[in-house]
Amino acid sequence: MSLLEVTGLSKHYAGRPSLVQRVTRDPGQVVRAVNGVSLAVERGEVLGLIGESGCGKSTLGRAILRLHEPSAGRVTFDGTEVTALAPPALKAMRRRMQIIFQDPYASLNPRRTVAEIVGLPLALHGIASGEEAREITARVLERVGLKAGQLDRYPHQFSGGQRQRIGIARALVSNPEFIVCDEPVSALDVSIQAQIIALLLELKRDLGLTYLFISHDISVIGYLSDRVAVMYLGEIVETGPVAAVLDNPRHPYTQSLLSAVPEIGARRDRKARVRLQGDLPSPLNPPKGCKFHTRCPLATGICRSAAPQTRDLGGGHSAACHRLDEGLSLLEGGR
Ligand code: SF4
């Protein structure tokens, strides 16, 4: 049994109705941010979730934790169905499932001290209070590379990298097993990114953590993930062990992502960057058939009318494309 199992998870929002829709009481369109996603994360592994901004990665991470209530589907954590839990049991489960947010500037309350920010989960979950909470908070702060003497400072007194360390300490303080890392380094300078990634890997190793690591940067995903899931317009289009997906990407969208980073994987020789036409379509009105067909250079008639099924390619590698058997590739030299 996997530590985390996600089955058919969807998150749909009501789109903002237009003036005409408000007058006619038309409920308006639905934003299909996440659509029928299934994935599993094994205990102790890093599953990297990659895709363009706006593809639904963060919404998926939040829906897994029920920070956004899913519209459909099931999330099971260590054998317990998270999506079926009533509020008190969900609160207890949150102690074991945490999140690190992207923006260390926006995610910390500027009016609270570090002791209050990092110690809040201890109070929320009834783990500790008073001097005991302060001692635990100081230990966690030191574990992420800050000093116990900084407990009474405010977020504005720290650099961006230090603020992200505070965010990591807040996620760690309740002693979780699983953490959704939601673009935790993308708001940081490149030199600081490397330090935070090294810290996250060290914590994973020392504390036996499991991560769902969300990023739009395939270099970061390739560096720290055991397995990868590629997301496009609310759906997983390819997944597998990191070496299989990055060295032998089978979905044209994964190939286009990889063509932008020639130093990754075995394909150091490829030169041509695949430039996709157009922008990511709106999740308000996603294309019929394969959702990638409006931008896919390999699209044919069937792609416009029928959604491809996800196919098992062996070795834990799978992809959803009608043309998998044809051996086509957007990358130089094919596969
Ligand atoms: Fe491209 Fe068709 Fe495959 Fe979709 S199903 S990725 S449009 S070739």
PDB file of C-alpha atoms and ligand atoms in Angstrom, residues 251-252 290 292-293 296 298-300 303 308 320-323, ligand 1:
ATOM      1  CA  HIS A 251       4.302  12.170 -24.248  1.00  0.00           C
ATOM      2  CA  PRO A 252       4.806  15.069 -26.687  1.00  0.00           C
ATOM      3  CA  CYS A 290      -6.785  15.187 -26.063  1.00  0.00           C
ATOM      4  CA  PHE A 292      -3.020  18.987 -25.658  1.00  0.00           C
ATOM      5  CA  HIS A 293      -4.222  18.752 -29.294  1.00  0.00           C
ATOM      6  CA  CYS A 296       0.635  19.355 -30.167  1.00  0.00           C
ATOM      7  CA  LEU A 298       1.781  15.484 -33.692  1.00  0.00           C
ATOM      8  CA  ALA A 299      -2.012  15.924 -33.401  1.00  0.00           C
ATOM      9  CA  THR A 300      -4.226  14.045 -35.868  1.00  0.00           C
ATOM     10  CA  CYS A 303      -6.741  13.587 -31.060  1.00  0.00           C
ATOM     11  CA  PRO A 308      -6.486   9.142 -24.975  1.00  0.00           C
ATOM     12  CA  ALA A 320      -1.764   9.163 -22.241  1.00  0.00           C
ATOM     13  CA  CYS A 321      -1.357   9.682 -26.009  1.00  0.00           C
ATOM     14  CA  HIS A 322      -2.984   8.092 -29.080  1.00  0.00           C
ATOM     15  CA  ARG A 323       0.334   7.837 -30.924  1.00  0.00           C
TER      16      ARG A 323
HETATM   17 FE1  SF4 B   1      -0.539  14.927 -29.320  1.00  0.00          FE
HETATM   18 FE2  SF4 B   1      -2.558  13.410 -30.127  1.00  0.00          FE
HETATM   19 FE3  SF4 B   1      -0.808  12.456 -28.393  1.00  0.00          FE
HETATM   20 FE4  SF4 B   1      -2.534  14.334 -27.654  1.00  0.00          FE
HETATM   21  S1  SF4 B   1      -3.032  12.248 -28.269  1.00  0.00           S
HETATM   22  S2  SF4 B   1      -0.372  14.272 -27.184  1.00  0.00           S
HETATM   23  S3  SF4 B   1      -2.651  15.561 -29.503  1.00  0.00           S
HETATM   24  S4  SF4 B   1      -0.406  13.048 -30.531  1.00  0.00           S
END
